[in-house]
Each structure stands twice: as structure tokens, then as C-alpha cells.
mmCIF file of C-alpha atoms in Angstrom:
data_model
loop_
_atom_site.group_PDB
_atom_site.id
_atom_site.type_symbol
_atom_site.label_atom_id
_atom_site.label_comp_id
_atom_site.label_asym_id
_atom_site.label_seq_id
_atom_site.Cartn_x
_atom_site.Cartn_y
_atom_site.Cartn_z
ATOM 1 C CA MET Z 1 -24.065 -2.104 -4.577
ATOM 2 C CA LYS Z 2 -20.916 -1.081 -2.774
ATOM 3 C CA ASN Z 3 -20.586 2.469 -1.558
ATOM 4 C CA LEU Z 4 -18.345 4.432 -3.905
ATOM 5 C CA SER Z 5 -15.350 6.084 -2.300
ATOM 6 C CA PHE Z 6 -15.276 9.813 -2.870
ATOM 7 C CA HIS Z 7 -12.254 11.620 -4.185
ATOM 8 C CA CYS Z 8 -11.318 15.256 -3.825
ATOM 9 C CA LEU Z 9 -13.470 17.313 -6.186
ATOM 10 C CA ILE Z 10 -11.980 19.980 -8.419
ATOM 11 C CA PHE Z 11 -14.224 22.779 -9.587
ATOM 12 C CA LEU Z 12 -13.692 25.364 -12.300
ATOM 13 C CA VAL Z 13 -15.557 28.634 -12.780
ATOM 14 C CA TYR Z 14 -16.160 29.637 -16.395
ATOM 15 C CA PHE Z 15 -18.213 32.737 -17.194
ATOM 16 C CA LEU Z 16 -20.315 33.140 -20.343
ATOM 17 C CA PRO Z 17 -22.925 35.663 -21.451
ATOM 18 C CA LEU Z 18 -26.414 34.167 -21.467
ATOM 19 C CA LYS Z 19 -28.829 35.309 -24.173
ATOM 20 C CA ASN Z 20 -32.195 36.478 -22.809
ATOM 21 C CA LEU Z 21 -31.125 35.499 -19.291
ATOM 22 C CA SER Z 22 -29.145 38.112 -17.370
ATOM 23 C CA ALA Z 23 -26.883 35.626 -15.651
ATOM 24 C CA GLN Z 24 -23.416 34.143 -15.427
ATOM 25 C CA VAL Z 25 -22.687 30.497 -15.999
ATOM 26 C CA GLU Z 26 -20.539 28.814 -13.380
ATOM 27 C CA VAL Z 27 -19.270 25.380 -14.392
ATOM 28 C CA ILE Z 28 -18.522 23.085 -11.453
ATOM 29 C CA LYS Z 29 -16.050 20.505 -12.700
ATOM 30 C CA SER Z 30 -16.313 17.393 -10.587
ATOM 31 C CA GLU Z 31 -14.120 14.367 -11.159
ATOM 32 C CA GLU Z 32 -16.321 12.236 -8.907
ATOM 33 C CA LEU Z 33 -19.482 12.939 -10.918
ATOM 34 C CA ASN Z 34 -17.833 11.379 -13.956
ATOM 35 C CA ARG Z 35 -17.778 8.031 -12.185
ATOM 36 C CA VAL Z 36 -21.577 8.073 -12.250
ATOM 37 C CA LYS Z 37 -23.377 6.420 -15.156
ATOM 38 C CA GLY Z 38 -25.809 8.918 -16.583
ATOM 39 C CA ALA Z 39 -26.876 11.620 -14.125
ATOM 40 C CA SER Z 40 -30.613 11.936 -14.780
ATOM 41 C CA GLY Z 41 -31.860 14.393 -12.165
ATOM 42 C CA VAL Z 42 -30.738 16.904 -9.533
ATOM 43 C CA TYR Z 43 -32.496 18.498 -6.556
ATOM 44 C CA PHE Z 44 -31.419 21.322 -4.217
ATOM 45 C CA TYR Z 45 -32.260 20.904 -0.517
ATOM 46 C CA LYS Z 46 -30.722 22.670 2.493
ATOM 47 C CA ASP Z 47 -27.484 23.764 0.789
ATOM 48 C CA ARG Z 48 -26.996 20.358 -0.792
ATOM 49 C CA LEU Z 49 -27.431 18.994 -4.301
ATOM 50 C CA TYR Z 50 -28.786 15.458 -4.611
ATOM 51 C CA ILE Z 51 -28.050 13.715 -7.915
ATOM 52 C CA ILE Z 52 -29.704 10.536 -9.157
ATOM 53 C CA PRO Z 53 -27.963 8.378 -11.806
ATOM 54 C CA GLU Z 54 -29.989 6.342 -14.273
ATOM 55 C CA ARG Z 55 -28.588 2.900 -13.548
ATOM 56 C CA CYS Z 56 -26.432 3.097 -10.416
ATOM 57 C CA LEU Z 57 -28.392 2.363 -7.266
ATOM 58 C CA GLU Z 58 -27.286 5.401 -5.290
ATOM 59 C CA ILE Z 59 -27.920 9.084 -4.715
ATOM 60 C CA ILE Z 60 -24.894 11.397 -4.669
ATOM 61 C CA GLU Z 61 -24.889 14.316 -2.231
ATOM 62 C CA ILE Z 62 -22.582 17.290 -2.816
ATOM 63 C CA ASP Z 63 -22.572 20.829 -1.486
ATOM 64 C CA VAL Z 64 -23.162 23.852 -3.703
ATOM 65 C CA LYS Z 65 -19.408 24.373 -4.155
ATOM 66 C CA GLY Z 66 -19.049 20.880 -5.570
ATOM 67 C CA HIS Z 67 -17.480 19.221 -2.523
ATOM 68 C CA SER Z 68 -18.548 15.619 -1.980
ATOM 69 C CA LYS Z 69 -20.541 14.771 1.130
ATOM 70 C CA ARG Z 70 -21.712 11.195 0.775
ATOM 71 C CA SER Z 71 -22.985 8.471 -1.497
ATOM 72 C CA ILE Z 72 -26.379 7.140 -0.408
ATOM 73 C CA PRO Z 73 -26.821 3.529 -1.587
ATOM 74 C CA LEU Z 74 -30.417 2.671 -2.514
ATOM 75 C CA LYS Z 75 -31.418 -0.439 -0.587
ATOM 76 C CA GLY Z 76 -34.381 -2.756 -1.099
ATOM 77 C CA MET Z 77 -35.599 -1.272 -4.392
ATOM 78 C CA PRO Z 78 -38.318 -3.328 -6.172
ATOM 79 C CA SER Z 79 -37.158 -5.968 -8.631
ATOM 80 C CA THR Z 80 -39.672 -4.560 -11.123
ATOM 81 C CA MET Z 81 -37.948 -1.158 -11.157
ATOM 82 C CA THR Z 82 -36.422 -0.188 -14.514
ATOM 83 C CA THR Z 83 -34.418 3.048 -14.918
ATOM 84 C CA LEU Z 84 -34.494 5.863 -12.359
ATOM 85 C CA GLU Z 85 -34.918 9.394 -13.659
ATOM 86 C CA GLY Z 86 -36.098 12.512 -11.778
ATOM 87 C CA ILE Z 87 -35.639 13.210 -8.075
ATOM 88 C CA THR Z 88 -37.359 15.461 -5.532
ATOM 89 C CA ILE Z 89 -37.825 15.573 -1.748
ATOM 90 C CA ALA Z 90 -41.289 15.529 -0.159
ATOM 91 C CA ASN Z 91 -42.091 15.401 3.550
ATOM 92 C CA GLY Z 92 -38.529 14.345 4.372
ATOM 93 C CA TYR Z 93 -38.324 11.534 1.800
ATOM 94 C CA PHE Z 94 -36.753 11.192 -1.620
ATOM 95 C CA LEU Z 95 -39.227 10.582 -4.439
ATOM 96 C CA LEU Z 96 -37.779 8.965 -7.562
ATOM 97 C CA ILE Z 97 -39.550 8.409 -10.883
ATOM 98 C CA ASP Z 98 -39.344 5.212 -12.948
ATOM 99 C CA GLU Z 99 -38.610 5.979 -16.595
ATOM 100 C CA GLU Z 100 -40.557 3.105 -18.116
ATOM 101 C CA LYS Z 101 -43.524 2.747 -15.764
ATOM 102 C CA PRO Z 102 -45.952 5.159 -14.059
ATOM 103 C CA ARG Z 103 -44.316 4.482 -10.684
ATOM 104 C CA ILE Z 104 -42.920 6.762 -7.981
ATOM 105 C CA TYR Z 105 -40.576 5.280 -5.354
ATOM 106 C CA LYS Z 106 -40.430 6.649 -1.822
ATOM 107 C CA VAL Z 107 -36.987 6.350 -0.192
ATOM 108 C CA ASP Z 108 -35.833 7.665 3.188
ATOM 109 C CA MET Z 109 -32.829 9.971 3.552
ATOM 110 C CA GLN Z 110 -30.562 6.999 4.295
ATOM 111 C CA GLY Z 111 -31.551 5.314 1.005
ATOM 112 C CA ASN Z 112 -33.964 2.712 2.394
ATOM 113 C CA TYR Z 113 -36.881 1.899 0.105
ATOM 114 C CA GLU Z 114 -40.268 2.531 1.738
ATOM 115 C CA GLU Z 115 -42.974 1.993 -0.903
ATOM 116 C CA GLU Z 116 -44.110 2.764 -4.428
ATOM 117 C CA TYR Z 117 -47.005 4.822 -5.735
ATOM 118 C CA ARG Z 118 -48.782 4.358 -9.034
ATOM 119 C CA PHE Z 119 -50.565 6.904 -11.166
ATOM 120 C CA ASN Z 120 -52.553 6.785 -14.384
ATOM 121 C CA ALA Z 121 -50.660 7.769 -17.532
ATOM 122 C CA ASP Z 122 -51.876 7.798 -21.107
ATOM 123 C CA PRO Z 123 -50.777 7.394 -23.851
ATOM 124 C CA GLU Z 124 -48.170 4.680 -23.456
ATOM 125 C CA HIS Z 125 -44.682 5.916 -24.241
ATOM 126 C CA LYS Z 126 -42.426 4.244 -26.778
ATOM 127 C CA ASP Z 127 -38.810 4.298 -27.975
ATOM 128 C CA ASN Z 128 -37.284 5.178 -24.594
ATOM 129 C CA ASP Z 129 -39.306 8.393 -24.363
ATOM 130 C CA GLY Z 130 -40.506 7.888 -20.837
ATOM 131 C CA PHE Z 131 -40.998 9.664 -17.532
ATOM 132 C CA GLU Z 132 -38.125 12.078 -16.993
ATOM 133 C CA GLY Z 133 -38.931 14.434 -14.132
ATOM 134 C CA ILE Z 134 -40.796 14.866 -10.872
ATOM 135 C CA ALA Z 135 -41.514 17.983 -8.772
ATOM 136 C CA PHE Z 136 -43.278 18.643 -5.468
ATOM 137 C CA ASN Z 137 -45.543 21.503 -4.359
ATOM 138 C CA ALA Z 138 -45.818 21.283 -0.563
ATOM 139 C CA ASP Z 139 -48.317 24.126 -0.139
ATOM 140 C CA LYS Z 140 -50.850 22.657 -2.563
ATOM 141 C CA LYS Z 141 -50.016 19.006 -1.828
ATOM 142 C CA LEU Z 142 -49.365 18.338 -5.486
ATOM 143 C CA LEU Z 143 -46.838 16.296 -7.432
ATOM 144 C CA TYR Z 144 -45.889 16.969 -11.048
ATOM 145 C CA VAL Z 145 -44.606 14.225 -13.338
ATOM 146 C CA LEU Z 146 -43.011 14.849 -16.746
ATOM 147 C CA HIS Z 147 -43.381 12.511 -19.730
ATOM 148 C CA GLU Z 148 -40.610 13.738 -22.021
ATOM 149 C CA ARG Z 149 -42.130 12.992 -25.432
ATOM 150 C CA ALA Z 150 -45.043 10.945 -26.742
ATOM 151 C CA LYS Z 151 -46.813 10.573 -30.049
ATOM 152 C CA VAL Z 152 -50.382 11.725 -29.464
ATOM 153 C CA GLU Z 153 -52.504 11.006 -32.529
ATOM 154 C CA SER Z 154 -50.404 12.473 -35.376
ATOM 155 C CA SER Z 155 -48.074 14.808 -33.441
ATOM 156 C CA TYR Z 156 -45.413 14.656 -30.736
ATOM 157 C CA GLN Z 157 -46.097 16.217 -27.361
ATOM 158 C CA ALA Z 158 -44.622 16.294 -23.891
ATOM 159 C CA ILE Z 159 -47.025 15.693 -21.022
ATOM 160 C CA ILE Z 160 -47.033 17.038 -17.466
ATOM 161 C CA TYR Z 161 -49.335 15.232 -15.034
ATOM 162 C CA THR Z 162 -50.477 17.080 -11.898
ATOM 163 C CA LEU Z 163 -51.226 14.641 -9.074
ATOM 164 C CA SER Z 164 -52.847 15.240 -5.694
ATOM 165 C CA PHE Z 165 -52.026 13.105 -2.674
ATOM 166 C CA GLU Z 166 -52.847 12.498 0.961
ATOM 167 C CA GLU Z 167 -50.400 13.477 3.707
ATOM 168 C CA ASP Z 168 -48.674 10.086 3.577
ATOM 169 C CA LEU Z 169 -48.610 10.079 -0.253
ATOM 170 C CA SER Z 170 -50.734 6.928 -0.185
ATOM 171 C CA VAL Z 171 -53.328 8.134 -2.701
ATOM 172 C CA LEU Z 172 -52.374 9.715 -6.045
ATOM 173 C CA GLN Z 173 -55.107 11.185 -8.197
ATOM 174 C CA THR Z 174 -54.698 13.008 -11.510
ATOM 175 C CA VAL Z 175 -55.842 16.624 -11.159
ATOM 176 C CA ASP Z 176 -54.692 17.911 -14.543
ATOM 177 C CA THR Z 177 -52.891 16.820 -17.706
ATOM 178 C CA LEU Z 178 -50.953 19.396 -19.728
ATOM 179 C CA PHE Z 179 -49.886 18.640 -23.321
ATOM 180 C CA LEU Z 180 -46.922 20.597 -24.729
ATOM 181 C CA PRO Z 181 -46.504 20.521 -28.541
ATOM 182 C CA LEU Z 182 -43.169 19.253 -29.871
ATOM 183 C CA GLY Z 183 -43.788 19.464 -33.620
ATOM 184 C CA ASN Z 184 -42.025 16.651 -35.483
ATOM 185 C CA GLY Z 185 -40.481 15.319 -32.281
ATOM 186 C CA ASP Z 186 -36.954 16.727 -32.610
ATOM 187 C CA PHE Z 187 -37.303 18.497 -29.268
ATOM 188 C CA ARG Z 188 -37.975 16.847 -25.929
ATOM 189 C CA TYR Z 189 -38.445 17.927 -22.309
ATOM 190 C CA THR Z 190 -35.918 16.335 -19.956
ATOM 191 C CA ASP Z 191 -36.750 17.616 -16.460
ATOM 192 C CA ILE Z 192 -38.986 19.882 -14.382
ATOM 193 C CA CYS Z 193 -38.599 21.630 -11.035
ATOM 194 C CA PHE Z 194 -40.835 23.541 -8.638
ATOM 195 C CA LYS Z 195 -39.292 25.826 -6.032
ATOM 196 C CA ASN Z 196 -39.884 29.327 -4.657
ATOM 197 C CA ASN Z 197 -43.246 29.412 -6.458
ATOM 198 C CA LYS Z 198 -41.449 28.913 -9.768
ATOM 199 C CA PHE Z 199 -42.097 26.057 -12.195
ATOM 200 C CA MET Z 200 -39.375 25.432 -14.785
ATOM 201 C CA ALA Z 201 -38.607 22.834 -17.433
ATOM 202 C CA ILE Z 202 -35.703 22.016 -19.762
ATOM 203 C CA LYS Z 203 -36.524 21.728 -23.464
ATOM 204 C CA SER Z 204 -33.768 20.745 -25.860
ATOM 205 C CA LYS Z 205 -32.504 19.061 -28.968
ATOM 206 C CA LYS Z 206 -28.915 18.778 -30.178
ATOM 207 C CA GLY Z 207 -27.386 22.247 -30.146
ATOM 208 C CA GLU Z 208 -30.534 24.041 -28.912
ATOM 209 C CA TYR Z 209 -31.389 24.494 -25.231
ATOM 210 C CA PHE Z 210 -34.224 26.358 -23.537
ATOM 211 C CA ILE Z 211 -35.457 26.914 -19.990
ATOM 212 C CA ASN Z 212 -39.226 27.397 -19.957
ATOM 213 C CA ASP Z 213 -40.987 29.184 -17.081
ATOM 214 C CA PHE Z 214 -44.626 28.214 -16.599
ATOM 215 C CA ASP Z 215 -47.377 30.209 -14.914
ATOM 216 C CA PHE Z 216 -49.749 28.356 -12.634
ATOM 217 C CA GLU Z 217 -52.894 28.963 -10.600
ATOM 218 C CA ASN Z 218 -53.817 27.086 -7.425
ATOM 219 C CA GLY Z 219 -50.960 24.722 -8.181
ATOM 220 C CA VAL Z 220 -52.210 23.808 -11.663
ATOM 221 C CA ILE Z 221 -49.916 24.768 -14.548
ATOM 222 C CA SER Z 222 -51.408 27.353 -16.880
ATOM 223 C CA LYS Z 223 -52.408 26.230 -20.370
ATOM 224 C CA SER Z 224 -52.186 29.793 -21.670
ATOM 225 C CA GLY Z 225 -48.470 29.640 -22.356
ATOM 226 C CA TYR Z 226 -45.045 30.136 -20.834
ATOM 227 C CA SER Z 227 -41.944 32.291 -21.179
ATOM 228 C CA LYS Z 228 -38.967 30.792 -22.993
ATOM 229 C CA ARG Z 229 -35.324 31.607 -22.312
ATOM 230 C CA GLU Z 230 -32.715 30.359 -24.743
ATOM 231 C CA ILE Z 231 -29.325 29.283 -23.419
ATOM 232 C CA SER Z 232 -28.090 27.635 -26.644
ATOM 233 C CA LYS Z 233 -25.211 30.018 -27.341
ATOM 234 C CA SER Z 234 -23.847 29.812 -23.809
ATOM 235 C CA ILE Z 235 -23.885 26.019 -23.801
ATOM 236 C CA SER Z 236 -22.508 25.749 -27.341
ATOM 237 C CA ASP Z 237 -19.701 28.237 -26.672
ATOM 238 C CA PHE Z 238 -18.632 26.325 -23.595
ATOM 239 C CA LEU Z 239 -18.740 22.961 -25.411
ATOM 240 C CA MET Z 240 -16.627 24.284 -28.286
ATOM 241 C CA MET Z 241 -13.814 24.943 -25.825
ATOM 242 C CA ASN Z 242 -14.513 21.891 -23.638
ATOM 243 C CA LYS Z 243 -15.283 19.022 -26.009
ATOM 244 C CA ASP Z 244 -15.029 16.321 -23.336
ATOM 245 C CA TYR Z 245 -18.296 17.371 -21.694
ATOM 246 C CA SER Z 246 -21.659 15.795 -22.387
ATOM 247 C CA SER Z 247 -24.214 18.238 -23.806
ATOM 248 C CA ASN Z 248 -27.253 16.097 -22.952
ATOM 249 C CA LEU Z 249 -28.943 18.254 -20.284
ATOM 250 C CA GLU Z 250 -31.005 16.004 -18.005
ATOM 251 C CA GLY Z 251 -31.707 17.815 -14.731
ATOM 252 C CA ILE Z 252 -32.769 21.221 -13.394
ATOM 253 C CA THR Z 253 -33.248 22.634 -9.890
ATOM 254 C CA LEU Z 254 -33.305 25.981 -8.055
ATOM 255 C CA ASP Z 255 -31.710 27.098 -4.802
ATOM 256 C CA GLU Z 256 -33.215 29.563 -2.312
ATOM 257 C CA LYS Z 257 -31.652 32.507 -4.203
ATOM 258 C CA ASN Z 258 -33.186 31.346 -7.501
ATOM 259 C CA ASN Z 259 -29.850 30.262 -8.933
ATOM 260 C CA ILE Z 260 -30.537 27.577 -11.530
ATOM 261 C CA TYR Z 261 -28.560 24.317 -11.568
ATOM 262 C CA LEU Z 262 -28.383 22.135 -14.681
ATOM 263 C CA ILE Z 263 -26.747 18.730 -15.026
ATOM 264 C CA SER Z 264 -25.913 16.598 -18.067
ATOM 265 C CA ASP Z 265 -25.826 12.863 -18.678
ATOM 266 C CA ASN Z 266 -22.359 11.459 -19.472
ATOM 267 C CA MET Z 267 -24.044 9.068 -21.866
ATOM 268 C CA ASP Z 268 -21.225 6.989 -23.360
ATOM 269 C CA GLY Z 269 -21.851 3.706 -21.580
ATOM 270 C CA GLY Z 270 -19.491 3.913 -18.610
ATOM 271 C CA THR Z 271 -20.102 1.741 -15.576
ATOM 272 C CA CYS Z 272 -20.749 2.905 -12.026
ATOM 273 C CA ASP Z 273 -17.227 2.215 -10.800
ATOM 274 C CA ARG Z 274 -15.219 3.386 -13.829
ATOM 275 C CA ALA Z 275 -14.536 6.868 -15.167
ATOM 276 C CA VAL Z 276 -16.310 7.528 -18.461
ATOM 277 C CA LYS Z 277 -15.135 9.300 -21.618
ATOM 278 C CA LYS Z 278 -17.661 12.148 -21.467
ATOM 279 C CA GLN Z 279 -17.678 14.417 -18.440
ATOM 280 C CA THR Z 280 -20.798 15.361 -16.529
ATOM 281 C CA MET Z 281 -21.579 19.068 -16.974
ATOM 282 C CA LEU Z 282 -22.865 20.695 -13.778
ATOM 283 C CA LEU Z 283 -23.835 24.355 -14.290
ATOM 284 C CA ARG Z 284 -24.993 27.087 -11.960
ATOM 285 C CA LEU Z 285 -26.738 30.051 -13.592
ATOM 286 C CA LYS Z 286 -26.612 33.196 -11.466
#
């Protein structure tokens, strides 16, 4: 795929009160992000944000003010790859999750494919409810993989797999499997992140948005519960005044000051080299 040319980015700051989260919402309006088909994950690393689109074979790098830095074309990806979702960085490499298969792709910082890793996942997902997020715990040498929604017996649940690995990531073994109830399946989890000893996840359905904070012990996520912070009113208020933005939150990450970044999927079918009708919503919660 050809390298997209970057245009000057415009960013807009818009402040909203955030229920149950003492923070301000800064909206970074980026014209260049709207050329991307379906942002599906975001990761903060060394004052940069790395954004992975679902179908475009590239990673977009911007700084925390929204200024473009580079497009990193993904080269040599397996022909069996389906849709790319979450993104993290481990041991100096990008790790990307395949939505439809239990596969993790290792890519160097220049976008060159290195290898893939497989892990055991059960039950099989259906109806496009696949693997949505990946996170890395360097201290405990653990990876976390999110399955957004699955029907387990008679109920819907999200699943977080905790995987251990060797130094070169060559061996992945399942350490723990956490099931998160989703009731009748209206809600889904769309991404996870681990940074600064914090583990967070996005849970949402149309018009309702939550950030869940999970406790963990020795790297394993606690099954005893989590704290839930609702951001529905803040998102809804912004969308009422800015109807051209996509409300489909797909990615979450933290910076070193614990500012939270959220990104949405401009899900209207635009191609990689054409501006789409819905705008990507990139938020920073302070």
C-alpha cells in the first residue's frame, strides 16, 4: 500500500464535565485521521500515539498535540490475516491482534512483519464479535487479549485471556481466563490497556459509555470486581453539538501522567485514501 501523504492537522479543544470522573475532555480534531478506515486501537509510547486502522495496512503516528509524524506501512503481513484490531508495544516491537483468529502479529517499528503467535481461545466467536484489544505487562511478562463479546452457554460475556511468554514472545501459554457478564448482549467491550500499573477497558453500547478499572494481583486480573466510571453524558453532549463524529469508541490508552486517550471508528465505509463522512473522535481525558 502506498504511504499516505500527511496534511496539516487542525485540533480543537472542547471542555465538558465528566460524571464520576473529575476530568476535562479535550477533543483533538484531526483531518488526517478521517482518511483512515476505521481506527480500531491506539497506544501511547514516548510522547507519541500509534493508531491502527482495521483494514488499511499502516500504523499512524502522531504526537500528543495531534500533529502528524509519519505513516508506517505494514509490509509482509501474512495472507491469512483478516482484520487488525488492538495495538501495543512490547520489547520494542508492535503487537497487533487479529479480529477473527487467535493470532498476534509481531511487527518492527518500521512496519516490517516479523512473525505471528497463536494462543488458545474458547469459545469460538461469531457475528463479528472477535478479538478487539491487546495489552502488555512488561514486569510480569504477561499479555492480555480481549474478546469483545461471546455467547457462553445461555448468556453473553466478554473474555480477557492472560498469556505468559518467553523473552522472545515465542511461547504463549494461557495463565488465566476472565469472563465478564454482558447480560443480553447489548453491551460489548472494545479495548483494553495496561500502563502505570493500571488496567482499563472500554464498555459501551449506543449512547452509553463506561471506563472500567480492574484490580489485579501478580499480573492476573481480579475476579472480585472492578470500578466503573460512566462518561455517557460527556460523550453524548459533545455528539449533540458535533453530529459529524463517530460515537463508536474503539481504543483506549494512558500516557505517563495517567491522561486517558479514547478513539472512535469512523465506520461508514470510507476507503484508505478518501475522506469519510463520519469523523474520527480522538479524546484526551485529563
